[in-house]
Short mmCIF file of N, CA, C and O in Angstrom, two decimals:
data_model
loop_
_atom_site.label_atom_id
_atom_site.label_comp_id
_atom_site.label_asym_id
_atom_site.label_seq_id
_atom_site.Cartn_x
_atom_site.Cartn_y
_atom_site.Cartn_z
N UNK T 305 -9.38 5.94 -4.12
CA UNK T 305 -8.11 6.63 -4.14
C UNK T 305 -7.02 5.67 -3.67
O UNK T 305 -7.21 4.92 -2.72
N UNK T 306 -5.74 5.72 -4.44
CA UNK T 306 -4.45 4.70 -4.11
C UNK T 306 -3.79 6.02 -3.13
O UNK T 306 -4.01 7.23 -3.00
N UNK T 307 -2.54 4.62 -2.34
CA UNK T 307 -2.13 5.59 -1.55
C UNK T 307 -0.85 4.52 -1.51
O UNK T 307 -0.90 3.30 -1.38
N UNK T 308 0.99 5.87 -1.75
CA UNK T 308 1.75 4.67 -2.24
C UNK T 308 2.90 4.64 -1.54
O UNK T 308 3.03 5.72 -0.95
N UNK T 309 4.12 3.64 -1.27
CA UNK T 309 4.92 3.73 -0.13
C UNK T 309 6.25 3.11 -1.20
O UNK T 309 6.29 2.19 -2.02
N UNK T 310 6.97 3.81 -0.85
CA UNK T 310 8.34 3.81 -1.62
C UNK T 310 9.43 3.11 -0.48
O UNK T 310 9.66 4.05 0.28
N UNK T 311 10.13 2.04 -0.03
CA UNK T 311 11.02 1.75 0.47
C UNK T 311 12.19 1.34 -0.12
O UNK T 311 12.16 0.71 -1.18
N UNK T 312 13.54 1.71 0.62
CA UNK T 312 14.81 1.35 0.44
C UNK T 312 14.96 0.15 1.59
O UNK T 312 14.96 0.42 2.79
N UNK T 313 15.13 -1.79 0.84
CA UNK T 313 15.03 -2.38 1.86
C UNK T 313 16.45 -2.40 2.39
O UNK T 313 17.48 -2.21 1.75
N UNK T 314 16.25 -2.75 4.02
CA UNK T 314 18.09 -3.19 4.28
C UNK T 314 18.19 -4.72 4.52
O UNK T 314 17.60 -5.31 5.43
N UNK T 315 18.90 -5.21 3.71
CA UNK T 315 18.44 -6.58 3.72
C UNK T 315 19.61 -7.74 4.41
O UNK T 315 19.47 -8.86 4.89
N UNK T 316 20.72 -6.91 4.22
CA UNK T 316 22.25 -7.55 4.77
C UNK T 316 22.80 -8.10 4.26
O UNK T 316 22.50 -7.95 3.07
N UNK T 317 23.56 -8.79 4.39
CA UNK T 317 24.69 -9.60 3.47
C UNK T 317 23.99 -11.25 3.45
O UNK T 317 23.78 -11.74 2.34
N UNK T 318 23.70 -11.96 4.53
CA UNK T 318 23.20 -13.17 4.47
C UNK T 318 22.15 -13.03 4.22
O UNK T 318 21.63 -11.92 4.31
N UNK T 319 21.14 -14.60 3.61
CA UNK T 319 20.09 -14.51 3.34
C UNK T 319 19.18 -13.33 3.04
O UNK T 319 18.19 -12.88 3.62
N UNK T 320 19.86 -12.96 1.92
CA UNK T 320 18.88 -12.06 1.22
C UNK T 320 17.89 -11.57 0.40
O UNK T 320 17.37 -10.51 0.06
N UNK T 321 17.82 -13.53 0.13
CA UNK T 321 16.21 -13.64 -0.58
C UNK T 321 15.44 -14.05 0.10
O UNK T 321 14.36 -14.33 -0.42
N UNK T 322 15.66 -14.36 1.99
CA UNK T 322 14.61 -14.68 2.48
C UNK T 322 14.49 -13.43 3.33
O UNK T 322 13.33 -13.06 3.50
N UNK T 323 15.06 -13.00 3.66
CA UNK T 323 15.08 -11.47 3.79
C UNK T 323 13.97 -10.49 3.19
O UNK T 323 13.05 -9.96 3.81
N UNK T 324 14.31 -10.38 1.67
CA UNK T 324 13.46 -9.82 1.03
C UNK T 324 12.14 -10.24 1.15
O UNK T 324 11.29 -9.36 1.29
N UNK T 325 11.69 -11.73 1.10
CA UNK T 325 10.31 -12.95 0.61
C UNK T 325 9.93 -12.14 1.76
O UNK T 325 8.92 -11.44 1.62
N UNK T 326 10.89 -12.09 3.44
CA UNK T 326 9.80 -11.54 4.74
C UNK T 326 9.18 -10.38 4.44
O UNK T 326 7.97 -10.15 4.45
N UNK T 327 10.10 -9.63 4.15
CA UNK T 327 9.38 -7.91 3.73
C UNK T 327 8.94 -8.18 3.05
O UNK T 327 8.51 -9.18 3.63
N UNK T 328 8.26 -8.32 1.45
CA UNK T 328 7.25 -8.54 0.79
C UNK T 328 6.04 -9.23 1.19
O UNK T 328 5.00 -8.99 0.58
N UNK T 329 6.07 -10.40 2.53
CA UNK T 329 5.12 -10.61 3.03
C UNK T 329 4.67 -9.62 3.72
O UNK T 329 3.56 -9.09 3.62
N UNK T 330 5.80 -9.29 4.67
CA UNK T 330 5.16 -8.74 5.65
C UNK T 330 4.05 -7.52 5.32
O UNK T 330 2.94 -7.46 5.85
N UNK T 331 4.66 -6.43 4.21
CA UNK T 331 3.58 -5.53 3.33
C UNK T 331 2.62 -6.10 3.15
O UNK T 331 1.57 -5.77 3.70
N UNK T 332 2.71 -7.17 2.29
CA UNK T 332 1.13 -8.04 2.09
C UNK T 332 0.13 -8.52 2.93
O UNK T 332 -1.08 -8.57 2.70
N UNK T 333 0.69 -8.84 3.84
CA UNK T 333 -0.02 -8.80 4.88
C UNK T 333 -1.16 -7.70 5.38
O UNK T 333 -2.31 -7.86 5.79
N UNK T 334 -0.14 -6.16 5.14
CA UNK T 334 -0.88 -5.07 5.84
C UNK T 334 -1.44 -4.09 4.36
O UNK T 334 -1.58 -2.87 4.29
N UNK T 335 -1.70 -5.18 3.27
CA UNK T 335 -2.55 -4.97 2.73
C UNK T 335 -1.73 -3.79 1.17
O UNK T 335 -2.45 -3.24 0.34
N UNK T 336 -1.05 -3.74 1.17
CA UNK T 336 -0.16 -3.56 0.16
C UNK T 336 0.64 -3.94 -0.91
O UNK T 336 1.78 -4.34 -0.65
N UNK T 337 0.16 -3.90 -2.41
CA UNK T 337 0.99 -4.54 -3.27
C UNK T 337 1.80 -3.89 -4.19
O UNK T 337 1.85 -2.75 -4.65
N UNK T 338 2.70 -5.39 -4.41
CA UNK T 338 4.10 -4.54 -5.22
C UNK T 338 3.62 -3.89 -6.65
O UNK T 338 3.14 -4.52 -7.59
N UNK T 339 3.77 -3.01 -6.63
CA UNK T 339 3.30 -1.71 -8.06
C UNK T 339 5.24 -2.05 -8.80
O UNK T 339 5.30 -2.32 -10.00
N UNK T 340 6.56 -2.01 -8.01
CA UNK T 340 7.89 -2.07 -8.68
C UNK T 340 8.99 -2.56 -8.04
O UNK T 340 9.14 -2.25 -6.85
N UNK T 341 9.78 -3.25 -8.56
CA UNK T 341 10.82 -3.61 -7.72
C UNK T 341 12.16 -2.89 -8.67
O UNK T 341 12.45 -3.27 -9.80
N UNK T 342 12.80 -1.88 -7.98
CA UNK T 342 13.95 -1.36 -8.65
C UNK T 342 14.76 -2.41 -8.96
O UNK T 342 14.71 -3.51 -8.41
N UNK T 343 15.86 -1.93 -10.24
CA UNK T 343 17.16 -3.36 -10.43
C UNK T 343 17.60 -3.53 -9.28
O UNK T 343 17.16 -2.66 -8.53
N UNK T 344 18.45 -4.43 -8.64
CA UNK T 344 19.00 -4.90 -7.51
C UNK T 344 18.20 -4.33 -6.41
O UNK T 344 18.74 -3.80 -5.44
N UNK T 345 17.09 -4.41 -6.54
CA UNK T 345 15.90 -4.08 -5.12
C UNK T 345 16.57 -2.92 -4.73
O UNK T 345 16.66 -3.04 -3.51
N UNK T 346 17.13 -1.77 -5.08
CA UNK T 346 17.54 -1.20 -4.59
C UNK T 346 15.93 0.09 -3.85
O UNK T 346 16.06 0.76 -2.82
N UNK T 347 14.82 0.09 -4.60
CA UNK T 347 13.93 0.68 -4.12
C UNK T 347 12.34 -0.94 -4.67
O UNK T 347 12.39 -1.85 -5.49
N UNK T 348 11.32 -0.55 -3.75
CA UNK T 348 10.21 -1.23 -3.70
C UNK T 348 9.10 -0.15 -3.81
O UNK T 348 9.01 0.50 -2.76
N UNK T 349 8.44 0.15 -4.56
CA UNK T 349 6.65 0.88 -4.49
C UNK T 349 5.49 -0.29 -4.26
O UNK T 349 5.08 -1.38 -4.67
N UNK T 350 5.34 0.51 -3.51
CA UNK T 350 4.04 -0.23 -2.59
C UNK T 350 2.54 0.30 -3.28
O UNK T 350 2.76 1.29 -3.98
N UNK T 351 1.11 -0.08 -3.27
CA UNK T 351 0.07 0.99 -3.71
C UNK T 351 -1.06 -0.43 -2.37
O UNK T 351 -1.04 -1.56 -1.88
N UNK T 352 -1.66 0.58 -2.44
CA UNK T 352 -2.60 -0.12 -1.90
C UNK T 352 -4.24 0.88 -1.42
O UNK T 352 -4.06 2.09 -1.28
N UNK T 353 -5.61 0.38 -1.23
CA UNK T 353 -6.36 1.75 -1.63
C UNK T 353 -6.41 1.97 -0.46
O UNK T 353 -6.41 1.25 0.54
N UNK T 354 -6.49 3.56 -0.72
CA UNK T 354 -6.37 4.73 0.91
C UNK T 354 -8.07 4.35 1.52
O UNK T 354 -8.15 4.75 2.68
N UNK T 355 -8.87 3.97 1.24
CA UNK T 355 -10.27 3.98 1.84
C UNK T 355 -10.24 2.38 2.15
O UNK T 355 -11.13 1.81 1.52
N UNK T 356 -9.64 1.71 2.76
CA UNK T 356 -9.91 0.10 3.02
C UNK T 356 -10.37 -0.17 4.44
O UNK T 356 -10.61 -1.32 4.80
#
């Protein structure tokens, strides 16, 4: 079974592609991958399996 996490990132005005690169690690890290990235990142879906 998947289990899925929808975020709105806040990323700021500076550096906001390393901004983003952290949050996409940082998910990856805890075992979650990108399923979508809305136009202008405005939303991220996460999936990753609920039994891990």
């Amino acid at each position: 079974m998947k289990e899925y996490k929808v975020i709105t990132p806040k990323l700021g005005f500076r550096n906001r592609i390393q901004n983003f690169e952290d949050l996409l690690n940082q998910y990856a890290r805890e075992g979650w991958v990108v399923k979508n990235i809305a136009v202008n990142w405005a939303t991220v879906v996460f999936e990753r399996d609920k039994n891990r």
